[in-house]
Structure formats: structure tokens, C-alpha cells
Short mmCIF file of C-alpha atoms in Angstrom, two decimals:
data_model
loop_
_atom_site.label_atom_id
_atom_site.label_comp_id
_atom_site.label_asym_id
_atom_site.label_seq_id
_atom_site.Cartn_x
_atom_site.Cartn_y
_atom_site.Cartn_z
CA UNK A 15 16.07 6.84 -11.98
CA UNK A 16 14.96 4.59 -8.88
CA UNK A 17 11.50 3.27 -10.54
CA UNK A 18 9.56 0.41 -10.37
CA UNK A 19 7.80 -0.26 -13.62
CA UNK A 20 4.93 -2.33 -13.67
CA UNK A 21 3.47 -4.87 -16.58
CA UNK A 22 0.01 -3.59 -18.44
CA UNK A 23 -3.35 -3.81 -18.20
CA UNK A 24 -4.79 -7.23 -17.93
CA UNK A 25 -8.10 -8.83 -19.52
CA UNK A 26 -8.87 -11.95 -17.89
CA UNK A 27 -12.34 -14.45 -18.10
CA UNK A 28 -13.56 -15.96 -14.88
CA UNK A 29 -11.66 -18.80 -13.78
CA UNK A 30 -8.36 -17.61 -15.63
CA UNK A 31 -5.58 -16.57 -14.03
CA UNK A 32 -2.57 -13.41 -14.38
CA UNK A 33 0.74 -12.84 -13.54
CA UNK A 34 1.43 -8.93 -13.22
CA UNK A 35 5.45 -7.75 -12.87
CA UNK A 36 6.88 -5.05 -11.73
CA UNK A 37 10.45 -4.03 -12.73
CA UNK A 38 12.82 -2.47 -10.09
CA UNK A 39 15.72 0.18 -12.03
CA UNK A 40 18.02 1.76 -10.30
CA UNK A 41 18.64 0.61 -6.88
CA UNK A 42 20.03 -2.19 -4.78
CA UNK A 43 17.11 -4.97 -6.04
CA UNK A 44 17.81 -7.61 -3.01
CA UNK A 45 18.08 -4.71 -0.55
CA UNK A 46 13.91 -4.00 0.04
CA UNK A 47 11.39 -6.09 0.37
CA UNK A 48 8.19 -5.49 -2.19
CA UNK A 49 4.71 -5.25 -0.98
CA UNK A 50 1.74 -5.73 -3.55
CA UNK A 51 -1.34 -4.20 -2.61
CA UNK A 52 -4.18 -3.81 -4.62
CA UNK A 53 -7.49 -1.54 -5.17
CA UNK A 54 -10.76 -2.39 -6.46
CA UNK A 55 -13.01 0.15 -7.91
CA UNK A 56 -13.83 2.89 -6.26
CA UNK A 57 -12.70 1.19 -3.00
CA UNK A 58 -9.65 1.32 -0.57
CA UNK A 59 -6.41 -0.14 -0.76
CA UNK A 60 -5.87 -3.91 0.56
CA UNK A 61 -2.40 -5.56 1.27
CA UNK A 62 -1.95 -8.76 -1.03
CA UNK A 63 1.12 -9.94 0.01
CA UNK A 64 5.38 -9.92 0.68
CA UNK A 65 8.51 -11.02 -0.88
CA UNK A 66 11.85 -11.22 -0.01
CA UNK A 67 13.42 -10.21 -3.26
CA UNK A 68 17.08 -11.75 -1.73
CA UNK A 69 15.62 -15.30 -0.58
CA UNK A 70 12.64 -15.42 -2.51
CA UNK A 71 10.33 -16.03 0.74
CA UNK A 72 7.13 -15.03 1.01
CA UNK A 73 4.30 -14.21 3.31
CA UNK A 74 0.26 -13.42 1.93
CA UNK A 75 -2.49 -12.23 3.62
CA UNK A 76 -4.97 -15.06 4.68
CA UNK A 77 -7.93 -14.40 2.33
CA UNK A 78 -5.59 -14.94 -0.87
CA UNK A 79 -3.20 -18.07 0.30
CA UNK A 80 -4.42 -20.21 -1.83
CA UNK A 81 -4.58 -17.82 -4.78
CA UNK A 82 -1.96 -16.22 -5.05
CA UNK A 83 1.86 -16.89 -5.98
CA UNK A 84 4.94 -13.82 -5.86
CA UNK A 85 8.42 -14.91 -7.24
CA UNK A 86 11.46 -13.01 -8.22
CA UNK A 87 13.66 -12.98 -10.58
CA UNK A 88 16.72 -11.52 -9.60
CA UNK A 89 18.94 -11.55 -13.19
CA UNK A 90 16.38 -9.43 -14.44
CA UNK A 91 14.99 -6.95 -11.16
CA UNK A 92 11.45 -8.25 -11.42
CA UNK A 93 8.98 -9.18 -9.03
CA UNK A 94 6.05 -10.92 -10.00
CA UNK A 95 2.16 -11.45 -8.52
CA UNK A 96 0.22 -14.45 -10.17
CA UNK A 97 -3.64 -14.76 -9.30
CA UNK A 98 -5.42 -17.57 -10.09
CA UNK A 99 -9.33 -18.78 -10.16
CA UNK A 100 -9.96 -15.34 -10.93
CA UNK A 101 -13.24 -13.50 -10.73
CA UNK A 102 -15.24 -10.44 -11.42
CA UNK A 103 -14.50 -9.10 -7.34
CA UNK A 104 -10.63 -9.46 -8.46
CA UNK A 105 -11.09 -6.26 -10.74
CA UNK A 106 -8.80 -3.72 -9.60
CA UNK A 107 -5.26 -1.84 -10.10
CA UNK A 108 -2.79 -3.77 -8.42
CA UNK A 109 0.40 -2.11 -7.24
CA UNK A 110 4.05 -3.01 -6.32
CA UNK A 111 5.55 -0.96 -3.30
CA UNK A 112 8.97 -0.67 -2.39
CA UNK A 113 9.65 -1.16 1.54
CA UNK A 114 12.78 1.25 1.86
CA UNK A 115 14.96 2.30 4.50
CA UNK A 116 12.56 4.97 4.73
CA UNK A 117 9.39 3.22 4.64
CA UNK A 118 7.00 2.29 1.54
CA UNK A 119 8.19 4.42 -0.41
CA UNK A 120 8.19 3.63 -4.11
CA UNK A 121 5.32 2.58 -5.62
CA UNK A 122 4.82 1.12 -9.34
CA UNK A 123 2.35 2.92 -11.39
CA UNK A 124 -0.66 0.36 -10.97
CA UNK A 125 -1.64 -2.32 -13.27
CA UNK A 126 -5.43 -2.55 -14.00
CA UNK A 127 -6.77 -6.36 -14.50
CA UNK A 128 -10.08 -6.76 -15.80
CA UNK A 129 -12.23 -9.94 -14.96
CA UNK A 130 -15.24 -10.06 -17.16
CA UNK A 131 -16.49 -12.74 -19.27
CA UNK B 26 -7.14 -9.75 9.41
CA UNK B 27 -9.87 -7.03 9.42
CA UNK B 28 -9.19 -3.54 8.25
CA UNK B 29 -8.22 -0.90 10.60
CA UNK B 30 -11.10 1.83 11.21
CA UNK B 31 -10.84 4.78 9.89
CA UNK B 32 -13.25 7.77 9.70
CA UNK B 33 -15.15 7.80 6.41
CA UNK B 34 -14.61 11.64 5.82
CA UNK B 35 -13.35 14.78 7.28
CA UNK B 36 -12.85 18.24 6.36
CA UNK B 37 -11.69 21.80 7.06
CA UNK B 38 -11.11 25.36 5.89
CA UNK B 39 -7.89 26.87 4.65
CA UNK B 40 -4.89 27.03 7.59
CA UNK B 41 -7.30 24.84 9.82
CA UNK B 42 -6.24 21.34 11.71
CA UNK B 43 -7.78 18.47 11.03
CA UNK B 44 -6.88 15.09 12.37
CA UNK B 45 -7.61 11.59 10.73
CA UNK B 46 -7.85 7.97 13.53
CA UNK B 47 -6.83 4.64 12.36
CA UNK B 48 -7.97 2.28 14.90
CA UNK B 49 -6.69 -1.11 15.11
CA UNK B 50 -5.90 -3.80 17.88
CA UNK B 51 -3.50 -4.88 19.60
CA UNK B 52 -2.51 -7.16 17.10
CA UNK B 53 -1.42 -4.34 14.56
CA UNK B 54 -1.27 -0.76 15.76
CA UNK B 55 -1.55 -1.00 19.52
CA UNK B 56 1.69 -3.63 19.42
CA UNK B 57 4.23 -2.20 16.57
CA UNK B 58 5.58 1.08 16.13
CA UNK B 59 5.22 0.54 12.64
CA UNK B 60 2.19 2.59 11.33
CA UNK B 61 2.26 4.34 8.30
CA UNK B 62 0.07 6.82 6.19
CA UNK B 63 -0.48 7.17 2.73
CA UNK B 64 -1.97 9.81 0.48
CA UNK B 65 -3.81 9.11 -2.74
CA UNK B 66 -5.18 11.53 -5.48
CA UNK B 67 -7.60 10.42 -7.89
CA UNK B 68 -6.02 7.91 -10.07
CA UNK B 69 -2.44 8.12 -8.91
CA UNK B 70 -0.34 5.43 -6.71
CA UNK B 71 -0.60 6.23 -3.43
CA UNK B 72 2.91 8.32 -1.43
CA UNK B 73 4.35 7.99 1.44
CA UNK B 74 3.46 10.33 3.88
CA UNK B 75 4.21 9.14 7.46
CA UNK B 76 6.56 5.90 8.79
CA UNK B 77 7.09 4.03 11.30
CA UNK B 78 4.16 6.57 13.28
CA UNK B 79 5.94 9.79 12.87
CA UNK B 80 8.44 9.88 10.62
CA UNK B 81 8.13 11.94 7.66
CA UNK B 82 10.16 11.17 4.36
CA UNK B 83 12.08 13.81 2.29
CA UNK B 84 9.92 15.90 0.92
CA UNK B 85 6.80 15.58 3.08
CA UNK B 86 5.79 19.46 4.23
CA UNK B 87 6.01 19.39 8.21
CA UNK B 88 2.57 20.68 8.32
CA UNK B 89 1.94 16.44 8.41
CA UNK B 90 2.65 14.99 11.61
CA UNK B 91 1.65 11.00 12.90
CA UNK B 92 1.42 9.90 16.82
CA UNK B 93 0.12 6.82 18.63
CA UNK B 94 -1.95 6.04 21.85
CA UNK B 95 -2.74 2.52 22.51
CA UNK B 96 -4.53 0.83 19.61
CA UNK B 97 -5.29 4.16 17.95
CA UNK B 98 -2.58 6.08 15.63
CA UNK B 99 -3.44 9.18 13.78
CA UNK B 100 -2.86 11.88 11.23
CA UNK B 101 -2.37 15.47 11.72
CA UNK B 102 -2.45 17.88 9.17
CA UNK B 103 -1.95 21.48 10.45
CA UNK B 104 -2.46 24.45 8.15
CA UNK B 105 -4.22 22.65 5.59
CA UNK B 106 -3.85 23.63 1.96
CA UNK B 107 -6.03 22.98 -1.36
CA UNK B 108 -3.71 20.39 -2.50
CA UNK B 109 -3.94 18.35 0.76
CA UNK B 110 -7.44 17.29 -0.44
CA UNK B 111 -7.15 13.34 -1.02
CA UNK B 112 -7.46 10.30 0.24
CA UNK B 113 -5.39 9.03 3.00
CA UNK B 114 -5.22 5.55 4.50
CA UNK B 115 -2.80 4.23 7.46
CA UNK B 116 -1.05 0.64 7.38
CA UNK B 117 0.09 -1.45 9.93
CA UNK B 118 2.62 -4.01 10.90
CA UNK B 119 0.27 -6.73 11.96
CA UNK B 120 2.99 -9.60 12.61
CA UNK B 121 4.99 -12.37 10.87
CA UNK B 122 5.38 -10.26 8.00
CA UNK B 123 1.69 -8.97 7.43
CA UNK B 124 0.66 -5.95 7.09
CA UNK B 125 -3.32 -4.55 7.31
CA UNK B 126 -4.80 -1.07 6.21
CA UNK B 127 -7.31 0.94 7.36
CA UNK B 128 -10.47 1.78 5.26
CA UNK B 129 -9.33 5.12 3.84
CA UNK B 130 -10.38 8.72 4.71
CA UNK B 131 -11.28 11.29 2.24
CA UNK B 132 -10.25 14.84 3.24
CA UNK B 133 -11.71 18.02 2.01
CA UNK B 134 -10.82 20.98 1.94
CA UNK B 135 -13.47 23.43 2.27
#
């Protein structure tokens, strides 16, 4: 079943940081580039970040360079997203996101992280 | 990158058209054909509904339909049904390999 299966829910104290992963099953892993995006509370969706699952490259949105870090491991299908210096506005489900041949169009079920001292 | 605007709510009756804006720049929307939409149900990932402005992926009823003018894309959805009540947000290319979305519209269905 084409899936991507994300790590659990995170606990974190302020100043910590978290690596989430997300698991890709059943197709081509190299092929599609993943997109994390994440949602806080109550709020709207916000794009994190790329990576090139084939070369490894990356590309983040401006407000997290220096935060955040997404590698690959290709011998096992998983992508991950490390945030660091966390705090209690990084609360939110993050989600990996599949850019197909057909758009985004697999998403990993969400992975809440909790920042609370 | 700022978000792309969209309107905070709209809503319609049964078999009604209603149509949802996501207004960027020239940056993102106005200089990429590569908007998308996405619904979202209360605590579920968000699906694909619309790609690269009016595409729709297997599996998408035809009753949702995407076009562009200038800076501004939108959402169509004709005939709307119960279950089309949701969230929906667009995304843009906005260069280099960024991407930006809009600030999310809640539709209801009346």
C-alpha cells in the first residue's frame, strides 16, 4: 500500500529539540520529492520545508533556516525533520507530503509535538 | 514569504456554487502555474484536491474545479454537498523550491 507512515507524538521542554520521520512503503522512494508542512493549534497549515529524497538537497522556508534540518535515508525509505531551540509556538502536528506526478498527494498521518515545560 | 489571502469563511445551501480566492503576488501565484488546493476535515491530513490550478486527481468529484487570473487563483465548488463542508487552503510555487499557503477557508454548508 503506497503510505507514508509517520514517527509519534513528541513531548519536548523549551530549548530541546525533535527529529520526527516519516516512512515511505510502497513506491519509487527517490522518485518524489517530500514536503513537511506543519499546523499549530487551531490554525492553518504552513510549509516547513523540501527534500530531495535522491540527492539529499534541501530548501526551507526563511523563518525556520536556522532551525531546522531534513535528511534521508534512503536504505531504509525515511525522511526525517529535526527542530531545534524549540518552544511553546512550535506546538503543532507536523506532516510529511508526497509531491507526486500528480501533485501533493500523499500525506503522512501527522505527528503531534508538544513543547511545554 | 507571507501567506496568500484567503477569505476567512464562506458558505452555501445544498446544489449552490460557491467560490473560494487565494490571493498572492507575483512572486507565487501570479508567476507559476503551480497552485494547488487542499481540503481538510477536522483532525485528518489534509487531500489533494486541485494541481497545478486545475487539475483534479483521481477521485476528486468534478463538481471541484480551480482557475487563475493574474495574482488571484480560486476554488469552485458547484453543486455543493454536506460532505464538502471543511477547510480548504491553496499552495503555491513561490520559487527556488518554496512553496507558501494561503490562510485557509472554512466552508459551510448551510
Amino acid at each position: 500500500q503506497v503510505q507514508l507512515v509517520q514517527s509519534g507524538a513528541e513531548v519536548k521542554r523549551p530549548g530541546a529539540s525533535v527529529k520526527v520521520s516519516c516512512k515511505a512503503s510502497a513506491y519509487i522512494f527517490t522518485r518524489d520529492y517530500i514536503h513537511w508542512v506543519r499546523q499549530a493549534p487551531g490554525q492553518g497549515l504552513e510549509w516547513m520545508g523540501i527534500i530531495n529524497p535522491s540527492g539529499g538537497s534541501t530548501e526551507y522556508a526563511q523563518r525556520f533556516q536556522d532551525r531546522v534540518t531534513m535528511t534521508r535515508d534512503t536504505s531504509t525509505s525515511t525522511v526525517y525533520m529535526e527542530l531545534s531551540s524549540l518552544r511553546s509556538e512550535d506546538t503543532a502536528v507536523y506532516y510529511c507530503a508526497r509531491d507526486g506526478l500528480e501533485g501533493t498527494d500523499l500525506w503522512g498521518q501527522g505527528t503531534l509535538v508538544t513543547v511545554s515545560s | 514569504q507571507s501567506a496568500l489571502t484567503q477569505p476567512r469563511s464562506v458558505s452555501g445551501s445544498p446544489g449552490q456554487s460557491v467560490t473560494i480566492s487565494c490571493t498572492g503576488t507575483s512572486s507565487d501565484v501570479g508567476g507559476y502555474n503551480y497552485v494547488s488546493w487542499f481540503q481538510q476535515h477536522p483532525g485528518k491530513a489534509p487531500q489533494l484536491t486541485i494541481y497545478d490550478v486545475t487539475k483534479r486527481p483521481s477521485g476528486v468529484p468534478d463538481r471541484f474545479s480551480g482557475s487563475k487570473s493574474g495574482n488571484t487563483a480560486s476554488l469552485t465548488i458547484s453543486g455543493l454537498q454536506a460532505e464538502d463542508e471543511a477547510d480548504y487552503y491553496c499552495c503555491s510555487y513561490a520559487g527556488s523550491y518554496t512553496y507558501v499557503f494561503g490562510t485557509g477557508t472554512t466552508v459551510t454548508v448551510l
